[in-house]
Tab-separated table of C-alpha atoms in Angstrom:
chain	number	residue	atom	x	y	z
A	1	MET	CA	187.755	164.613	84.547
A	2	ASN	CA	188.251	164.767	80.993
A	3	LYS	CA	185.328	165.441	78.520
A	4	GLY	CA	184.885	162.053	77.011
A	5	TYR	CA	184.495	160.331	80.680
A	6	ILE	CA	181.774	163.352	81.473
A	7	LYS	CA	180.006	162.187	77.959
A	8	VAL	CA	180.012	158.775	79.159
A	9	VAL	CA	178.457	159.419	82.368
A	10	LEU	CA	175.579	161.790	81.212
A	11	ALA	CA	174.410	159.201	78.625
A	12	LEU	CA	174.193	156.441	81.453
A	13	LEU	CA	172.249	158.986	83.742
A	14	SER	CA	170.092	159.481	80.603
A	15	VAL	CA	169.421	155.557	80.211
A	16	ALA	CA	168.611	155.541	83.791
A	17	GLY	CA	165.823	157.756	83.723
A	18	TYR	CA	164.342	157.090	80.637
A	19	MET	CA	164.051	153.483	82.508
A	20	GLN	CA	162.693	154.883	85.543
A	21	ASN	CA	159.865	156.650	83.493
A	22	ALA	CA	158.769	153.691	81.476
A	23	ALA	CA	159.101	151.712	84.336
A	24	PHE	CA	156.678	154.320	86.082
A	25	ALA	CA	154.524	154.327	82.853
A	26	SER	CA	153.830	151.083	82.597
A	27	GLU	CA	152.873	150.580	86.226
A	28	TYR	CA	150.221	153.785	85.932
A	29	ASP	CA	149.078	154.518	82.428
A	30	PRO	CA	146.065	152.321	81.525
A	31	ILE	CA	147.260	149.594	78.649
A	32	ALA	CA	145.668	149.237	75.643
A	33	PHE	CA	143.551	146.182	76.239
A	34	PRO	CA	141.218	147.906	78.729
A	35	GLN	CA	140.679	150.576	76.500
A	36	ASN	CA	139.914	148.416	73.408
A	37	GLU	CA	137.435	146.626	75.930
A	38	LYS	CA	135.942	149.509	76.972
A	39	PHE	CA	135.206	151.130	73.731
A	40	ARG	CA	133.919	148.092	72.606
A	41	GLU	CA	131.241	148.312	75.272
A	42	THR	CA	130.507	151.589	74.874
A	43	ILE	CA	129.567	150.650	71.050
A	44	GLU	CA	127.444	147.964	72.225
A	45	THR	CA	125.467	149.670	74.591
A	46	ARG	CA	125.281	152.481	71.789
A	47	GLU	CA	123.652	149.727	69.526
A	48	ALA	CA	121.575	148.761	72.399
A	49	VAL	CA	119.965	151.745	72.880
A	50	TYR	CA	119.468	151.817	69.184
A	51	THR	CA	117.854	148.413	68.697
A	52	ALA	CA	115.683	149.158	72.134
A	53	GLY	CA	114.585	152.326	70.084
A	54	GLU	CA	113.348	150.740	67.075
A	55	ALA	CA	111.929	147.948	69.022
A	56	LEU	CA	109.521	150.530	71.016
A	57	ASN	CA	108.627	152.141	67.732
A	58	VAL	CA	107.483	149.512	66.060
A	59	ALA	CA	105.658	148.030	69.104
A	60	LYS	CA	104.096	151.205	69.337
A	61	LYS	CA	102.584	150.870	65.555
A	62	HIS	CA	101.307	147.467	66.672
A	63	ALA	CA	99.520	148.521	69.557
A	64	GLU	CA	98.020	151.655	67.599
A	65	ASP	CA	97.309	150.509	63.805
A	66	LEU	CA	94.503	147.754	64.050
A	67	ASP	CA	94.056	147.396	60.196
A	68	GLY	CA	94.410	143.483	59.982
A	69	TYR	CA	93.737	142.371	63.644
A	70	GLU	CA	91.053	139.604	63.582
A	71	LEU	CA	89.105	139.055	67.313
A	72	TYR	CA	90.888	135.602	68.442
A	73	TYR	CA	89.468	135.331	71.744
A	74	GLU	CA	87.111	137.619	74.030
A	75	LYS	CA	86.723	136.628	77.570
A	76	ASP	CA	84.660	139.681	78.520
A	77	ARG	CA	84.864	143.374	77.897
A	78	GLY	CA	88.081	143.460	79.923
A	79	ALA	CA	90.297	141.023	78.062
A	80	VAL	CA	90.031	140.330	74.554
A	81	LEU	CA	92.723	138.845	72.381
A	82	TYR	CA	93.325	139.537	68.515
A	83	PHE	CA	95.813	138.480	66.050
A	84	LYS	CA	97.184	139.515	62.499
A	85	ARG	CA	99.721	138.147	60.075
A	86	VAL	CA	103.025	140.265	59.217
A	87	ASN	CA	106.133	138.940	57.384
A	88	ASN	CA	104.349	135.488	57.451
A	89	THR	CA	104.766	135.596	61.142
A	90	GLU	CA	101.967	135.823	63.852
A	91	ILE	CA	101.434	139.184	66.021
A	92	GLY	CA	99.114	138.993	68.790
A	93	MET	CA	97.603	141.708	70.570
A	94	LEU	CA	96.109	141.756	73.925
A	95	ASP	CA	93.842	144.240	75.644
A	96	LEU	CA	93.928	143.885	79.314
A	97	ILE	CA	91.260	146.091	81.884
A	98	ILE	CA	92.569	145.560	85.396
A	99	PRO	CA	89.793	147.940	87.653
A	100	ASN	CA	92.395	148.578	90.318
A	101	PRO	CA	94.150	151.935	89.456
A	102	ASN	CA	96.189	151.378	92.726
A	103	SER	CA	97.906	148.784	90.840
A	104	TYR	CA	99.806	150.397	88.211
A	105	ASP	CA	103.171	150.652	90.048
A	106	ASP	CA	103.344	147.005	91.283
A	107	ILE	CA	101.819	145.755	87.665
A	108	VAL	CA	104.695	147.757	86.122
A	109	ASP	CA	107.324	146.295	88.700
A	110	MET	CA	106.165	142.553	88.304
A	111	LEU	CA	106.159	142.899	84.267
A	112	TRP	CA	109.935	144.201	84.293
A	113	ASP	CA	111.007	141.788	86.766
A	114	SER	CA	112.987	138.942	84.896
A	115	ASN	CA	110.924	136.721	87.675
A	116	GLY	CA	107.536	138.587	88.018
A	117	GLU	CA	106.254	135.615	85.109
A	118	LYS	CA	106.124	133.113	88.258
A	119	ASN	CA	103.144	134.615	89.902
A	120	PHE	CA	100.976	134.071	86.475
A	121	ASP	CA	102.933	131.452	84.258
A	122	ASP	CA	103.072	127.973	85.474
A	123	SER	CA	105.359	127.229	82.651
A	124	PHE	CA	107.847	129.646	83.711
A	125	ILE	CA	110.989	128.282	85.858
A	126	ASN	CA	113.050	131.323	86.038
A	127	GLY	CA	115.193	133.948	84.508
A	128	PHE	CA	117.943	136.173	84.969
A	129	VAL	CA	119.969	139.413	83.856
A	130	SER	CA	122.740	138.087	81.862
A	131	LYS	CA	123.822	141.871	81.139
A	132	LYS	CA	123.293	145.466	82.298
A	133	TYR	CA	123.833	148.417	80.092
A	134	LYS	CA	121.856	150.736	81.952
A	135	PRO	CA	119.405	150.107	85.091
A	136	ASN	CA	116.480	149.631	82.652
A	137	LEU	CA	118.327	148.442	79.588
A	138	LEU	CA	119.425	144.593	79.567
A	139	ILE	CA	119.699	141.398	78.432
A	140	ARG	CA	117.650	138.905	79.963
A	141	GLN	CA	117.579	135.033	79.709
A	142	GLN	CA	113.851	133.335	80.539
A	143	LEU	CA	113.725	129.532	81.170
A	144	TYR	CA	109.771	127.735	80.385
A	145	GLN	CA	108.923	124.290	81.147
A	146	SER	CA	108.018	122.770	77.264
A	147	ALA	CA	104.810	122.416	76.134
A	148	ILE	CA	105.582	119.632	74.504
A	149	GLY	CA	107.918	116.630	76.035
A	150	SER	CA	110.191	116.957	78.636
A	151	LEU	CA	113.156	119.848	77.360
A	152	GLN	CA	112.908	122.969	78.709
A	153	ARG	CA	112.886	126.136	76.230
A	154	TYR	CA	114.704	129.406	77.037
A	155	TYR	CA	115.178	132.670	75.169
A	156	ASN	CA	117.498	135.519	75.326
A	157	ALA	CA	116.481	139.098	74.553
A	158	LEU	CA	117.208	142.680	74.677
A	159	ALA	CA	114.419	144.207	77.600
A	160	ASN	CA	113.886	148.349	77.958
A	161	LYS	CA	111.921	149.557	80.484
A	162	VAL	CA	110.267	153.390	79.486
A	163	GLU	CA	108.349	155.977	81.216
A	164	LEU	CA	106.006	157.630	78.568
A	165	SER	CA	104.477	159.691	80.685
A	166	GLU	CA	103.563	160.150	84.437
A	167	ASP	CA	100.883	157.379	84.015
A	168	GLU	CA	101.951	155.384	81.240
A	169	THR	CA	105.227	153.033	80.922
A	170	ALA	CA	106.306	150.984	77.958
A	171	ILE	CA	108.418	147.352	78.770
A	172	VAL	CA	109.459	146.399	75.631
A	173	ILE	CA	111.311	142.734	75.215
A	174	VAL	CA	113.092	141.798	71.566
A	175	SER	CA	115.491	139.050	70.793
A	176	SER	CA	118.669	139.122	68.382
A	177	ASP	CA	120.977	136.718	67.073
A	178	MET	CA	122.901	136.665	70.644
A	179	ASN	CA	126.031	134.758	70.979
A	180	ASP	CA	125.259	132.457	74.330
A	181	HIS	CA	127.808	130.195	73.205
A	182	VAL	CA	125.985	126.944	73.031
A	183	GLY	CA	127.613	124.466	71.725
A	184	GLY	CA	127.830	122.555	67.819
A	185	SER	CA	126.199	124.478	64.895
A	186	ASN	CA	123.616	126.897	65.658
A	187	SER	CA	121.231	128.571	62.527
A	188	GLU	CA	121.277	131.717	62.422
A	189	TYR	CA	118.247	133.739	64.015
A	190	VAL	CA	116.602	136.576	61.908
A	191	ASN	CA	114.490	138.979	63.488
A	192	PRO	CA	111.283	139.090	61.117
A	193	ILE	CA	109.305	142.422	62.834
A	194	VAL	CA	112.477	144.490	64.249
A	195	GLU	CA	114.827	144.504	61.378
A	196	GLY	CA	117.541	146.614	63.340
A	197	ALA	CA	117.803	144.137	66.015
A	198	ASN	CA	119.415	141.819	63.270
A	199	SER	CA	123.036	143.765	63.467
A	200	PHE	CA	122.580	143.594	67.317
A	201	LYS	CA	124.490	140.138	68.211
A	202	PRO	CA	126.466	140.849	71.366
A	203	ASP	CA	128.151	137.751	73.697
A	204	ILE	CA	126.285	137.038	76.692
A	205	SER	CA	127.055	134.328	79.865
A	206	SER	CA	124.940	131.161	79.704
A	207	GLN	CA	124.577	128.407	81.969
A	208	LYS	CA	126.225	124.970	81.304
A	209	ASP	CA	122.886	122.813	80.350
A	210	ILE	CA	122.532	125.697	77.928
A	211	GLN	CA	126.469	125.383	76.170
A	212	ASN	CA	125.682	121.917	75.952
A	213	ARG	CA	122.449	121.966	74.043
A	214	GLU	CA	120.411	120.918	76.726
A	215	LEU	CA	117.417	123.429	76.088
A	216	TYR	CA	115.683	124.230	73.415
A	217	LYS	CA	116.088	127.987	71.889
A	218	ILE	CA	112.935	130.152	71.321
A	219	TYR	CA	112.871	133.790	70.370
A	220	ALA	CA	110.859	136.769	71.718
A	221	ASN	CA	110.298	138.739	67.758
A	222	LEU	CA	108.350	141.510	69.919
A	223	VAL	CA	107.046	141.573	73.178
A	224	ALA	CA	105.594	144.635	74.440
A	225	PHE	CA	103.576	145.893	77.178
A	226	PHE	CA	101.946	149.141	77.599
A	227	ILE	CA	100.666	150.281	80.759
A	228	LYS	CA	98.449	153.591	81.562
A	229	LYS	CA	96.465	154.394	84.602
A	230	GLU	CA	93.872	155.414	84.336
A	231	ALA	CA	90.648	156.770	86.900
A	232	GLY	CA	89.249	154.208	87.656
A	233	CYS	CA	91.822	151.004	86.054
A	234	VAL	CA	94.953	150.379	84.617
A	235	LYS	CA	94.703	149.268	80.829
A	236	ILE	CA	97.329	147.297	79.383
A	237	THR	CA	98.106	146.415	75.675
A	238	HIS	CA	99.970	143.594	75.566
A	239	ILE	CA	101.793	143.110	71.744
A	240	SER	CA	103.817	139.192	71.164
A	241	SER	CA	105.146	137.328	68.516
A	242	ILE	CA	107.198	134.651	69.368
A	243	ASP	CA	109.162	132.630	67.030
A	244	HIS	CA	108.570	129.101	68.617
A	245	ASN	CA	111.238	127.680	66.943
A	246	VAL	CA	108.892	124.401	65.674
A	247	LEU	CA	109.105	121.953	62.808
A	248	PRO	CA	108.312	124.388	59.095
A	249	ASP	CA	105.734	122.443	58.279
A	250	THR	CA	103.867	123.575	61.664
A	251	THR	CA	100.457	125.536	60.686
A	252	PRO	CA	99.671	128.881	61.564
A	253	GLU	CA	96.683	128.267	63.483
A	254	THR	CA	98.993	125.912	65.762
A	255	ILE	CA	101.815	128.831	66.113
A	256	ARG	CA	98.514	131.080	66.855
A	257	ALA	CA	97.450	128.985	69.504
A	258	MET	CA	100.746	128.284	71.429
A	259	THR	CA	101.301	132.224	71.333
A	260	ALA	CA	97.686	132.773	72.408
A	261	GLN	CA	98.229	130.475	75.359
A	262	LYS	CA	101.213	132.407	76.779
A	263	MET	CA	99.579	135.843	76.183
A	264	LEU	CA	96.273	134.950	78.200
A	265	ASN	CA	98.446	134.209	81.366
A	266	ILE	CA	98.778	137.899	81.696
A	267	ALA	CA	95.206	138.280	82.219
A	268	LYS	CA	95.645	136.307	85.412
A	269	LEU	CA	97.026	139.934	86.458
A	270	ARG	CA	93.081	141.003	86.885
A	271	ASN	CA	92.895	138.259	90.037
A	272	ILE	CA	96.011	139.237	91.258
A	273	PHE	CA	95.215	143.068	91.741
A	274	LYS	CA	91.479	142.688	92.051
A	275	ASN	CA	89.760	145.718	93.718
A	276	LYS	CA	87.062	144.684	95.587
A	277	ASN	CA	85.483	148.286	95.315
A	278	PRO	CA	86.356	149.135	91.911
A	279	VAL	CA	85.514	153.181	91.535
A	280	HIS	CA	84.426	153.768	88.502
A	281	ALA	CA	83.636	151.465	85.417
A	282	CYS	CA	86.346	151.507	82.459
A	283	VAL	CA	86.316	150.194	78.749
A	284	ILE	CA	88.200	149.122	75.989
């Protein structure tokens, strides 16, 4: 066999081996798109964690710093509602006592459940989780009957549940300018309470009626529950600031009344978890 022929055979074998290795690699190696998609999801999860952390800190501030709050409504010593105005936005704080310390876990579960509101809010229709980053960090969508007219309302929000201690849990809900694929032009939402939320803009799934603009969009600037178990009761501090997406000439008093009505629904938890034989008296 001459040398020229041997060189040709070796060259052909080399090419064949390369083609086989390339085929094997293309079959078993991850392609670029899934890697990029996984990277994108990792970045989005980090952004969600950061946004939720800032929202929790802001909620703590408004729950602990009482400067600026004015008494709005007092049913009794166990349910008191206050309001203040921050950045041209209404913020409400409800102090609530439920004289049943054994209800702590059930209260946390109900407030965390995306459909838990059906137990105390007559306007609530349903809720569902549209994206989950971690078991206690997710995006949920809540749907309500409209207070005015027949158009239903909804909001998208990042929801976070944090165990602050053995006997205290925080639930924080915050909206951002999420892309829920609403058809047509849609004005950008800017959160006036949690500034860090304005850089969190995930894509989320939504129902056809939302995509077709058949529902009215509102926003949870900041909604929080601090639930604490004490010797004779469960104390809840509820913070709420809602962008009701009303007309520009709507008065602050009207917006405050709309938010107050929704917040006072939480007071119904006292009847739901009523203890017929309270052991100790608790005061706010």
